[in-house]
PDB file of C-alpha atoms in Angstrom:
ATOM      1  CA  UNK A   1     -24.241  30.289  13.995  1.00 96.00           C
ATOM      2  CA  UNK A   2     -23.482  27.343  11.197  1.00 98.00           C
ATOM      3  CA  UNK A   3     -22.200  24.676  13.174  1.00 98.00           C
ATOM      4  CA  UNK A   4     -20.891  21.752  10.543  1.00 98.00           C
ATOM      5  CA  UNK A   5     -20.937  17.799  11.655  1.00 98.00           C
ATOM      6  CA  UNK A   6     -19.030  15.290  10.118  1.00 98.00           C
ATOM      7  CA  UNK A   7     -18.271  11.735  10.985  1.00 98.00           C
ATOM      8  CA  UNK A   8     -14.345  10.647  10.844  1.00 98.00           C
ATOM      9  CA  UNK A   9     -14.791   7.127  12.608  1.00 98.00           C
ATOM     10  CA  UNK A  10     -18.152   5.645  12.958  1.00 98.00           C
ATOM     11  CA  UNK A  11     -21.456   6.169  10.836  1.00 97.00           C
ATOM     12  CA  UNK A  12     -24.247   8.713  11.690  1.00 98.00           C
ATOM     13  CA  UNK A  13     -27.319   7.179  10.812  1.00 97.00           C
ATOM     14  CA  UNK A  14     -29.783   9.792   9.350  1.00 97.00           C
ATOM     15  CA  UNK A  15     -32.114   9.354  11.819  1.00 98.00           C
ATOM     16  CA  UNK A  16     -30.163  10.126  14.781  1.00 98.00           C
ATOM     17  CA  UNK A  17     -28.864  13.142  12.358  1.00 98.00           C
ATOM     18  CA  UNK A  18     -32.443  14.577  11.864  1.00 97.00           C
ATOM     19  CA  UNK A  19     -33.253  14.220  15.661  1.00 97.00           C
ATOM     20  CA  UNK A  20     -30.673  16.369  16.738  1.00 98.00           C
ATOM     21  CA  UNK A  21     -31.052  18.846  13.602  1.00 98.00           C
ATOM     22  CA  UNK A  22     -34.948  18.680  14.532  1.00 97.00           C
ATOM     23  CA  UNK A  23     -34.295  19.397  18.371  1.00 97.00           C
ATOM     24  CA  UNK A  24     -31.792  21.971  17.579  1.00 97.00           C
ATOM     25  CA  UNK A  25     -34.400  23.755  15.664  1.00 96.00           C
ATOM     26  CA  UNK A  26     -36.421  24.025  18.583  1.00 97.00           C
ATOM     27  CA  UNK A  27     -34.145  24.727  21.597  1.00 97.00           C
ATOM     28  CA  UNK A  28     -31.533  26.734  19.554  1.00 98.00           C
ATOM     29  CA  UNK A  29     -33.178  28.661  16.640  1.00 97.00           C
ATOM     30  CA  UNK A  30     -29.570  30.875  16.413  1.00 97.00           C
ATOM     31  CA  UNK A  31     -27.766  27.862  15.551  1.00 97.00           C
ATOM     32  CA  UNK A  32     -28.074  25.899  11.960  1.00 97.00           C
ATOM     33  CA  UNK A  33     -26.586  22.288  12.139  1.00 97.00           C
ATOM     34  CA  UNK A  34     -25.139  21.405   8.843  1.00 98.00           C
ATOM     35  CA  UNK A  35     -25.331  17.739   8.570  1.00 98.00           C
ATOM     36  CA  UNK A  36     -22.339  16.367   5.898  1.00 98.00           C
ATOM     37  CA  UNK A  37     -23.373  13.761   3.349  1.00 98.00           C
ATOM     38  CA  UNK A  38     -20.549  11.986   4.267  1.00 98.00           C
ATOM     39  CA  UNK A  39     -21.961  11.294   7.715  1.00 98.00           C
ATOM     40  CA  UNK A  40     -24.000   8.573   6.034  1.00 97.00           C
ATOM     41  CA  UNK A  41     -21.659   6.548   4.176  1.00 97.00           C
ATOM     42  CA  UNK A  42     -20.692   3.258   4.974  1.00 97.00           C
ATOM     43  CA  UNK A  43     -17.589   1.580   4.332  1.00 97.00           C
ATOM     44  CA  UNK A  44     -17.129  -1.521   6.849  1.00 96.00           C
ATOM     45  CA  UNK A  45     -16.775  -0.095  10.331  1.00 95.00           C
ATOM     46  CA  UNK A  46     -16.215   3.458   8.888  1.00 98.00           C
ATOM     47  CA  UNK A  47     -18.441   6.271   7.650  1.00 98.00           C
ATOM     48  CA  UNK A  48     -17.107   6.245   4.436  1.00 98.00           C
ATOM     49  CA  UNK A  49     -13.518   5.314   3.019  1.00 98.00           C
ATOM     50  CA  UNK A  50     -10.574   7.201   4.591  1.00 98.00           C
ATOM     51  CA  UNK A  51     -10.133   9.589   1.901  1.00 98.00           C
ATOM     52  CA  UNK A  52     -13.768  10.424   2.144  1.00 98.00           C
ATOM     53  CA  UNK A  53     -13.930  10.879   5.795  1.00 98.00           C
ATOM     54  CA  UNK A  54     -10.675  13.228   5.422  1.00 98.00           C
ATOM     55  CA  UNK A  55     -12.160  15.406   2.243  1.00 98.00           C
ATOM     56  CA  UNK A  56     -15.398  16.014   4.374  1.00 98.00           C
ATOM     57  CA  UNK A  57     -13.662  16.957   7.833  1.00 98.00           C
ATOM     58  CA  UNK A  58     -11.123  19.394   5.470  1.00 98.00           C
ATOM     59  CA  UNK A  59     -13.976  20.789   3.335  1.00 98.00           C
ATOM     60  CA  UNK A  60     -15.597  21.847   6.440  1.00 98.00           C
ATOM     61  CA  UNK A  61     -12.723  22.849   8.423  1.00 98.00           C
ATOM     62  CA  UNK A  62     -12.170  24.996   5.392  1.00 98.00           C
ATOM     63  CA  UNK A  63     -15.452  26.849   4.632  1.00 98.00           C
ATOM     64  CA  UNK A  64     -15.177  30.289   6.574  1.00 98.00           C
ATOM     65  CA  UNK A  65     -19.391  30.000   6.600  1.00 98.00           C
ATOM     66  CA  UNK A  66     -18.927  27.300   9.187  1.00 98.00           C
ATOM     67  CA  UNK A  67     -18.255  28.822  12.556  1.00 98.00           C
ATOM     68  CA  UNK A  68     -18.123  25.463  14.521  1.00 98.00           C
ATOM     69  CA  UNK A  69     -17.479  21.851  13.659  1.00 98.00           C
ATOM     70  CA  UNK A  70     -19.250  19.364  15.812  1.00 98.00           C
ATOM     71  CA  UNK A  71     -18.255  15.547  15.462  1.00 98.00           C
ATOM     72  CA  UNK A  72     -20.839  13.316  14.835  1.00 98.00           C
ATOM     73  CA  UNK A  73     -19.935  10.330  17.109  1.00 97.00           C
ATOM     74  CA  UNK A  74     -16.978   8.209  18.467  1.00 96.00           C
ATOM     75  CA  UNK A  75     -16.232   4.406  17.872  1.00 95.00           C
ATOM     76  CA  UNK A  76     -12.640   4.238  16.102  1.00 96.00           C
ATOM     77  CA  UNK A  77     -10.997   5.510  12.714  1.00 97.00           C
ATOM     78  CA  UNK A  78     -10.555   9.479  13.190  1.00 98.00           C
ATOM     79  CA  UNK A  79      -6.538   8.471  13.705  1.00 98.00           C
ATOM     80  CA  UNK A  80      -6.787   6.760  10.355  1.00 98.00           C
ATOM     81  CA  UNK A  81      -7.081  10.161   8.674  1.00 98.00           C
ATOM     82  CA  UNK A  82      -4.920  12.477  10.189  1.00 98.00           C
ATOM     83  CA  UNK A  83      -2.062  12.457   7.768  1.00 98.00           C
ATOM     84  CA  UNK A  84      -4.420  13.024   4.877  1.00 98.00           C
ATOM     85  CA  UNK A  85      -5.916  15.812   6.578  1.00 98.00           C
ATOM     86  CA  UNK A  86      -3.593  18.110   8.880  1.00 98.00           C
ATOM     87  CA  UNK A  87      -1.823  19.269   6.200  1.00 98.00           C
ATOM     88  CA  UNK A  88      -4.728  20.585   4.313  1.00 98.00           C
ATOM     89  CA  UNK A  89      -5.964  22.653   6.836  1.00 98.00           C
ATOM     90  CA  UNK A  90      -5.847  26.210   6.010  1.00 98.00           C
ATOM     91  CA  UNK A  91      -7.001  29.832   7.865  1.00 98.00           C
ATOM     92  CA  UNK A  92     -10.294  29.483   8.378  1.00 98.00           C
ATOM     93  CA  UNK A  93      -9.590  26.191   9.930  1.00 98.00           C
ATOM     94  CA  UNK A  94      -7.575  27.937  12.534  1.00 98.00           C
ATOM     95  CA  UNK A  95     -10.651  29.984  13.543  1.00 97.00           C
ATOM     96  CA  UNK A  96     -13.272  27.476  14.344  1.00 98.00           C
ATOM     97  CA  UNK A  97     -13.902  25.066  17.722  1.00 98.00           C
ATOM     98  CA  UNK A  98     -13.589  21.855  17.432  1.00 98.00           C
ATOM     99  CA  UNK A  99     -16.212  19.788  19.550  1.00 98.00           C
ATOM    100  CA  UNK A 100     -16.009  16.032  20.952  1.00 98.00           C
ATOM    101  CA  UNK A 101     -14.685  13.022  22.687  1.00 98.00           C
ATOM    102  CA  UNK A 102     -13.553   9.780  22.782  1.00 97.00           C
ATOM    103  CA  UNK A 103     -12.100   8.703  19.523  1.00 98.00           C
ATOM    104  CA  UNK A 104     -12.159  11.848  18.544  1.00 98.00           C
ATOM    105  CA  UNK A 105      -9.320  13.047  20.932  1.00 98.00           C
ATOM    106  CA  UNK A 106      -7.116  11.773  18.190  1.00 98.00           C
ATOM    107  CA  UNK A 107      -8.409  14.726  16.204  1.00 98.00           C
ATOM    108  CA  UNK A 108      -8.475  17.043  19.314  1.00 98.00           C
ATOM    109  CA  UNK A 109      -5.141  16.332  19.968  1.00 98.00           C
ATOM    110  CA  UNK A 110      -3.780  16.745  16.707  1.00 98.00           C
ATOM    111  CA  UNK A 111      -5.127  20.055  16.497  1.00 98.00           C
ATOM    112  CA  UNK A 112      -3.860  21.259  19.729  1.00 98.00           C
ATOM    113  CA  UNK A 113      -0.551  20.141  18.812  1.00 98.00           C
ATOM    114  CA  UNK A 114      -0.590  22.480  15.532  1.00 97.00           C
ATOM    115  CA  UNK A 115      -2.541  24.525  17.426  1.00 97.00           C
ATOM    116  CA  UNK A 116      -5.217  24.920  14.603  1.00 98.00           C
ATOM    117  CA  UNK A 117      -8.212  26.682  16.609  1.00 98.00           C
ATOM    118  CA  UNK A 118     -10.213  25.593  19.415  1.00 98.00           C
ATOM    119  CA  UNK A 119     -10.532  21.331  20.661  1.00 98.00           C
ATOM    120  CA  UNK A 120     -12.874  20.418  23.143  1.00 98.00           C
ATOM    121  CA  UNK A 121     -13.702  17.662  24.837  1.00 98.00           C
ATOM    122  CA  UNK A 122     -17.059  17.754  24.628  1.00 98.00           C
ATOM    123  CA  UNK A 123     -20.689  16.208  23.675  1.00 98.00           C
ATOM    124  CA  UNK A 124     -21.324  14.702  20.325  1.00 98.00           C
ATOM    125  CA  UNK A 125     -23.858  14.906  18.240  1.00 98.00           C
ATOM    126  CA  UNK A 126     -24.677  11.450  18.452  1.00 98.00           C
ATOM    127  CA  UNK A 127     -25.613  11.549  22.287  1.00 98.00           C
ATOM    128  CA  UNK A 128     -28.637  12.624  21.177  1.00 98.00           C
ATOM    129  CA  UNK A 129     -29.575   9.780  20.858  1.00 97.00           C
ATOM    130  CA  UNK A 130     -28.590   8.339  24.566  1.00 96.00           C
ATOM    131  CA  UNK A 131     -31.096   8.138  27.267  1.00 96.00           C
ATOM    132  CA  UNK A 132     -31.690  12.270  28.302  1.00 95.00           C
ATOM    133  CA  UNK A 133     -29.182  13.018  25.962  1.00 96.00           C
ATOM    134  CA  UNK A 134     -30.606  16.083  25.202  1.00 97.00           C
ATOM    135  CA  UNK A 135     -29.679  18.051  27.753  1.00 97.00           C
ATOM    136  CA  UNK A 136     -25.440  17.129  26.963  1.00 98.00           C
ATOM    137  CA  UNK A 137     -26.209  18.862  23.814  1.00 98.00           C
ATOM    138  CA  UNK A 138     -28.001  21.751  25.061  1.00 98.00           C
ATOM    139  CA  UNK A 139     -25.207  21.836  27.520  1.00 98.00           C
ATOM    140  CA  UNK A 140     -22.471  21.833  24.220  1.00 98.00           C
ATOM    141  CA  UNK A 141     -24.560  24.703  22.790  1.00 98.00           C
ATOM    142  CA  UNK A 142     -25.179  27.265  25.394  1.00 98.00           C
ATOM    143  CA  UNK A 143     -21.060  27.234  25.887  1.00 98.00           C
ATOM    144  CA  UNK A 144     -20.617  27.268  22.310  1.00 97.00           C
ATOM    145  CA  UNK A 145     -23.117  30.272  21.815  1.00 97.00           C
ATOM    146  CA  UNK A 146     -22.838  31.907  25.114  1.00 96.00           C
ATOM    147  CA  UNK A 147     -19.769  30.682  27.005  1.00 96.00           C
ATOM    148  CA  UNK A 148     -22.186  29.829  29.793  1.00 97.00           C
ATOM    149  CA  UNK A 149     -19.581  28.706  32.557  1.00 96.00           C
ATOM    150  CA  UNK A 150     -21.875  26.174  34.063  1.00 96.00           C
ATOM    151  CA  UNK A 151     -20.991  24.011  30.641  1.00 98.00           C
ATOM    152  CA  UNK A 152     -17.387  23.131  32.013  1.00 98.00           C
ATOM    153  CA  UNK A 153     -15.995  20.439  34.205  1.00 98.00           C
ATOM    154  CA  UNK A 154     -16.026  22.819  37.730  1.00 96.00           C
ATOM    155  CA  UNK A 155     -12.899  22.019  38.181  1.00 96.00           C
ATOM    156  CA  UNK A 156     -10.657  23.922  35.777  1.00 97.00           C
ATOM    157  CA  UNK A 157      -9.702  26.376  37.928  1.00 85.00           C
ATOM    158  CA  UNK A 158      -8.185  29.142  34.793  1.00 88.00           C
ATOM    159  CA  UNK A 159      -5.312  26.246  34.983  1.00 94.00           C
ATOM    160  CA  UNK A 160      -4.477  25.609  31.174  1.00 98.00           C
ATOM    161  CA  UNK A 161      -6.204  21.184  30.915  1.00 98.00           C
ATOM    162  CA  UNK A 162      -6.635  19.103  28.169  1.00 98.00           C
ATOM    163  CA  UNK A 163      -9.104  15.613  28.294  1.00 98.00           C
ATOM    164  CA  UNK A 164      -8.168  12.550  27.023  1.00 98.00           C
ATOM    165  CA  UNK A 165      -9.593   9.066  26.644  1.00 98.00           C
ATOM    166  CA  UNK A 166      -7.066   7.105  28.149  1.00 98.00           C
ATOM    167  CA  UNK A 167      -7.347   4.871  25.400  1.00 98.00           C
ATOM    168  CA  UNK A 168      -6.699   7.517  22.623  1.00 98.00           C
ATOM    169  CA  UNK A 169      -4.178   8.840  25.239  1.00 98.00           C
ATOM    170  CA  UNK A 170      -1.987   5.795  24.892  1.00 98.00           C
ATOM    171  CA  UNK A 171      -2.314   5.175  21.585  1.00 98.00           C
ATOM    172  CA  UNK A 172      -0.916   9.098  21.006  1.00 98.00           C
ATOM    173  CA  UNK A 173       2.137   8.901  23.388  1.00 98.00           C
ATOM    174  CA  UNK A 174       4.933   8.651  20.954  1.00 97.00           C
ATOM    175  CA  UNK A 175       3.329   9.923  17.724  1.00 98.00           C
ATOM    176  CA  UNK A 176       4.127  13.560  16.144  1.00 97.00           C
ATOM    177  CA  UNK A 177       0.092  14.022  17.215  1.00 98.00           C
ATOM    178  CA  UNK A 178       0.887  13.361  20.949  1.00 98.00           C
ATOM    179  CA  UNK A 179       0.239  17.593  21.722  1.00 98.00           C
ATOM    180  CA  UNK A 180       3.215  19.280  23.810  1.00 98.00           C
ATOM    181  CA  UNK A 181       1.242  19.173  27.584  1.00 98.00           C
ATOM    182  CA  UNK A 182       3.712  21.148  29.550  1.00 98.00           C
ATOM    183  CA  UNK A 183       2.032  22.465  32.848  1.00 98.00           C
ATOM    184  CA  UNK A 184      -1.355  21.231  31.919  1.00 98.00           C
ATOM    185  CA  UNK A 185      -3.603  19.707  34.311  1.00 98.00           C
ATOM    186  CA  UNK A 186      -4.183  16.067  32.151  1.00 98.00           C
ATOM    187  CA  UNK A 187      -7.987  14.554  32.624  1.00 98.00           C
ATOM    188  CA  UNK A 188      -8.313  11.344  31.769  1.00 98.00           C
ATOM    189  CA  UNK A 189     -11.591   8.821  31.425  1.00 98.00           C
ATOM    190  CA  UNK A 190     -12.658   5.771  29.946  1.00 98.00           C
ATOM    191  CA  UNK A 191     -15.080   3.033  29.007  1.00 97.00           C
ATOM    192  CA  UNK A 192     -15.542  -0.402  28.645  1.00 96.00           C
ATOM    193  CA  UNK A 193     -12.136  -1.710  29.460  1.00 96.00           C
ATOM    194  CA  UNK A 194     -11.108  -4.247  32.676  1.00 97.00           C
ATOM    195  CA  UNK A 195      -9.496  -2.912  35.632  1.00 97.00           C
ATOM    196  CA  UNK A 196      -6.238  -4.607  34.383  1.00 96.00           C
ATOM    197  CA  UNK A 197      -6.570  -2.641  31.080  1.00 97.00           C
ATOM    198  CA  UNK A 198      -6.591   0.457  32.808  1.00 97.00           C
ATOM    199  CA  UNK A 199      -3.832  -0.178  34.589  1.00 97.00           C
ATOM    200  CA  UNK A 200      -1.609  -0.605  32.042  1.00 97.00           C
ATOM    201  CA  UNK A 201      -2.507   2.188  29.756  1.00 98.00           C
ATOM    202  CA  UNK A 202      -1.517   4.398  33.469  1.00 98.00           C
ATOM    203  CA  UNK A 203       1.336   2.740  33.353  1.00 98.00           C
ATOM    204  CA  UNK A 204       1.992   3.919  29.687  1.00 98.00           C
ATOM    205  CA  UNK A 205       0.897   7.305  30.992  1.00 98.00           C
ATOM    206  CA  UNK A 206       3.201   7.067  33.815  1.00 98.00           C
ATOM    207  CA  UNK A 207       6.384   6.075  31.998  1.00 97.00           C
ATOM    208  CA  UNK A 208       5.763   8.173  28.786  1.00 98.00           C
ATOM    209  CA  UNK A 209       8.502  10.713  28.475  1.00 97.00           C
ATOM    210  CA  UNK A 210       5.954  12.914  26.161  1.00 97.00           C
ATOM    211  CA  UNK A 211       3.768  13.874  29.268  1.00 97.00           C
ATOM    212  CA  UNK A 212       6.668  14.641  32.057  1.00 94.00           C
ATOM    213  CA  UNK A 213       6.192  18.048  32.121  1.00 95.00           C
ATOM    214  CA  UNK A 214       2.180  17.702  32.858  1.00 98.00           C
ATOM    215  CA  UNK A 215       1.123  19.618  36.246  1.00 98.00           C
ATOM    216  CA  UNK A 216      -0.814  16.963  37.597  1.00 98.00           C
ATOM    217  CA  UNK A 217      -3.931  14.232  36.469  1.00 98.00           C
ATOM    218  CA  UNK A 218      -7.394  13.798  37.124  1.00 98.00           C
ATOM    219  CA  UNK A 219      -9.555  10.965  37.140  1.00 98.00           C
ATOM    220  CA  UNK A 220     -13.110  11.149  34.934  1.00 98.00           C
ATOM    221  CA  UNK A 221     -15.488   8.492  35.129  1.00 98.00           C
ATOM    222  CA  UNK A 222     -14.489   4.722  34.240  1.00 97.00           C
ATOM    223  CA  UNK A 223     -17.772   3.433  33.329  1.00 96.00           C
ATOM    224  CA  UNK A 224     -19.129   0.382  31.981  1.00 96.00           C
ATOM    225  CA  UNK A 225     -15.973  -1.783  33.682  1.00 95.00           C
ATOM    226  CA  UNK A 226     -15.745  -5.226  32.329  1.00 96.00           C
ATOM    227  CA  UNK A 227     -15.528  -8.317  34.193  1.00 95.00           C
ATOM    228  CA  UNK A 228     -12.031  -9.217  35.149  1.00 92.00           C
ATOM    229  CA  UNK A 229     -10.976 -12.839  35.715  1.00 92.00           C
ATOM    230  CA  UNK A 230     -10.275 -13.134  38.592  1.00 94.00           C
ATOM    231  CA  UNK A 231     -11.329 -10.102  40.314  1.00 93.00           C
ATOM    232  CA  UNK A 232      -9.182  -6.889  40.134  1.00 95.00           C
ATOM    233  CA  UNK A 233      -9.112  -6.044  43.937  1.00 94.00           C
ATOM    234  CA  UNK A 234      -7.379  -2.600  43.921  1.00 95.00           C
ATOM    235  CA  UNK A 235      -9.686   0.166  43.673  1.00 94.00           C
ATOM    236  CA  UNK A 236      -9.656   3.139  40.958  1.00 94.00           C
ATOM    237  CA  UNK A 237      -8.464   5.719  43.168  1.00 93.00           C
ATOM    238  CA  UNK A 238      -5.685   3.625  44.759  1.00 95.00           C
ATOM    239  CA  UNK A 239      -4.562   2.483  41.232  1.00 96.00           C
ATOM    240  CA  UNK A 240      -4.266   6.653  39.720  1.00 97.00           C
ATOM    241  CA  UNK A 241      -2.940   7.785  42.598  1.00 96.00           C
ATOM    242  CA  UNK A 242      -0.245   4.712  42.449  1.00 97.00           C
ATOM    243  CA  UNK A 243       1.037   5.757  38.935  1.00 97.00           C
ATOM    244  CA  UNK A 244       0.880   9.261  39.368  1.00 98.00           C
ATOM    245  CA  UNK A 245       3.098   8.829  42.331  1.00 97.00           C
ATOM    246  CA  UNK A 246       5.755   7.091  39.673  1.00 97.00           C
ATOM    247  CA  UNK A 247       4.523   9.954  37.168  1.00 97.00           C
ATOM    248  CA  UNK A 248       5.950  12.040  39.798  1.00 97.00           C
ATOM    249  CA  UNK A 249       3.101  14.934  39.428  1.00 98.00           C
ATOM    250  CA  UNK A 250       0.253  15.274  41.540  1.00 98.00           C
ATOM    251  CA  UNK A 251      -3.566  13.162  41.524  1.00 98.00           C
ATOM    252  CA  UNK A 252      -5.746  16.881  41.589  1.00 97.00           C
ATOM    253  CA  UNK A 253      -8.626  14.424  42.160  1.00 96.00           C
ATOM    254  CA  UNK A 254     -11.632  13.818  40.471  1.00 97.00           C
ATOM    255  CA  UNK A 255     -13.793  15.328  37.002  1.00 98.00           C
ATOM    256  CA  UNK A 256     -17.082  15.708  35.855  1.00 98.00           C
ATOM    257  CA  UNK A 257     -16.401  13.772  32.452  1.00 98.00           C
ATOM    258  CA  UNK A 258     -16.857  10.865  30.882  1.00 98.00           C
ATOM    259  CA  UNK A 259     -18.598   9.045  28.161  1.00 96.00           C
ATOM    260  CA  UNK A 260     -22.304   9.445  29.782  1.00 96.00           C
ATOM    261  CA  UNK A 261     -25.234  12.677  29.399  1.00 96.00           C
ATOM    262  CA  UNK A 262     -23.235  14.199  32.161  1.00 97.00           C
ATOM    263  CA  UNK A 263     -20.272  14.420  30.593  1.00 98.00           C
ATOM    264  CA  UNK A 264     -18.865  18.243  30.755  1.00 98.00           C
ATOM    265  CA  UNK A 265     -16.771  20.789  28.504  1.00 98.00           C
ATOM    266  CA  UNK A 266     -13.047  20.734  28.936  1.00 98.00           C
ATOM    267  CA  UNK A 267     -11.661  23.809  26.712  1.00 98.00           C
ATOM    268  CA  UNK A 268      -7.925  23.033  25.710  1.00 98.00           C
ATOM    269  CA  UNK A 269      -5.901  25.027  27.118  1.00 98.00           C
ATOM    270  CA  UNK A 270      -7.446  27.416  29.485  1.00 94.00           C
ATOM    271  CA  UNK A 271     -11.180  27.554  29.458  1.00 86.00           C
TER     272      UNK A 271
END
């Protein structure tokens, strides 16, 4: 299996790239990792100007030898590239998975939405690099090669989900790239934001007329909370549960994701 990485927001830096080609070697002979050039540019914040970051994620998405296309890593600018990209996208695109998560779910959700192949919220390449990250790539690559069930958030239950950063969630409701979520079970995490942040992205959630047909939410990990002055009192699962009372859909309770080494699969659609 050719498995292609490229980087539409933030830099790969080649060393990070060669230590997950170098343990992929060794865990997963089967699978070749196909690092981009273009994971390596530099352009401000980005890996490379928008048009590059496009040409390489379309190139790839393109080349019927790839089988798989991997992100490289979060941080922010995959949105910036969607309209130079979607349209581009062509049959072998519509074969391949798509593997990631947090600023990335701009891409995952804009391919669910033209339902062009396979998103996942999932690993990136770049968590090699965390703390025992190894084993949330290992855990990306036995589903990807084997469909190992063990890979997925337990929770799925054959009900058709789809993950979100509730960041990237908000910032989707009322764009053309905002996927049609009808009787999906909507999983939501998040990192580094105050309490008070949270709660108003739910409240976007809650109110947006995009997601009223969802079957219900559940809550992934918010990690990494900053401090909020003065203290946000009201805890997480008081504050979901609130605004998916005025959602009017059910809290299904919690999920194995989030943007950690523990972080599980979540297939869109039905796993």
């Amino acid at each position: 299996m050719r498995i292609g990485v490229t980087a539409p927001a933030k830099r790969l830096e080649p060393a990070v790239a060669q230590a997950a080609v170098d343990w992929c070697a060794g865990a997963f002979p089967q699978v070749e990792l196909v690092i981009d050039p273009q994971c390596h540019l530099s352009d401000g914040h980005f890996a490379g100007p928008d048009a590059a970051r496009a040409d390489a994620f379309v190139a790839m998405a393109n080349d019927p030898a790839i089988d798989a296309i991997w992100f490289a890593r979060g941080g922010y600018g995959s949105n910036r590239i969607l309209d130079l990209a979607m349209d581009r996208l062509g049959p072998a695109a519509a074969a391949k998975t798509y593997l990631g998560y947090s600023d990335i779910g701009f891409l995952l959700g804009a391919l669910y939405a033209r339902r062009i192949g396979r998103p996942v919220h999932a690993p990136l390449v770049a968590d090699i690099a965390r703390d025992g990250g190894a084993p949330a790539l290992a855990r990306t690559l036995r589903w990807l090669t084997a469909r190992t069930p063990d890979s997925l958030e337990p929770g799925l239950a054959g009900r058709p989900s789809a993950a979100f950063n509730l960041a990237i969630l908000t910032s989707l409701i009322g764009t053309k790239w905002l996927p049609d979520l009808t009787d999906h079970v909507l999983i939501i995490e998040d990192v580094s934001e105050p309490l008070y942040r949270i709660d108003r992205m739910l409240f976007q959630m809650a109110q947006a007329t995009q997601l009223k047909g969802v079957a219900g939410v559940r809550l992934g990990r918010i990690s990494d909370v900053q401090p909020n002055d003065p203290p946000w009192e009201e805890p997480i699962a008081t504050m979901i549960a609130r605004w998916c009372a005025d959602m009017g859909v059910p809290f299904l309770g919690f999920a194995d994701i989030g943007h950690d080494i523990d972080n599980k699969l979540v297939p869109f659609g039905i796993a």
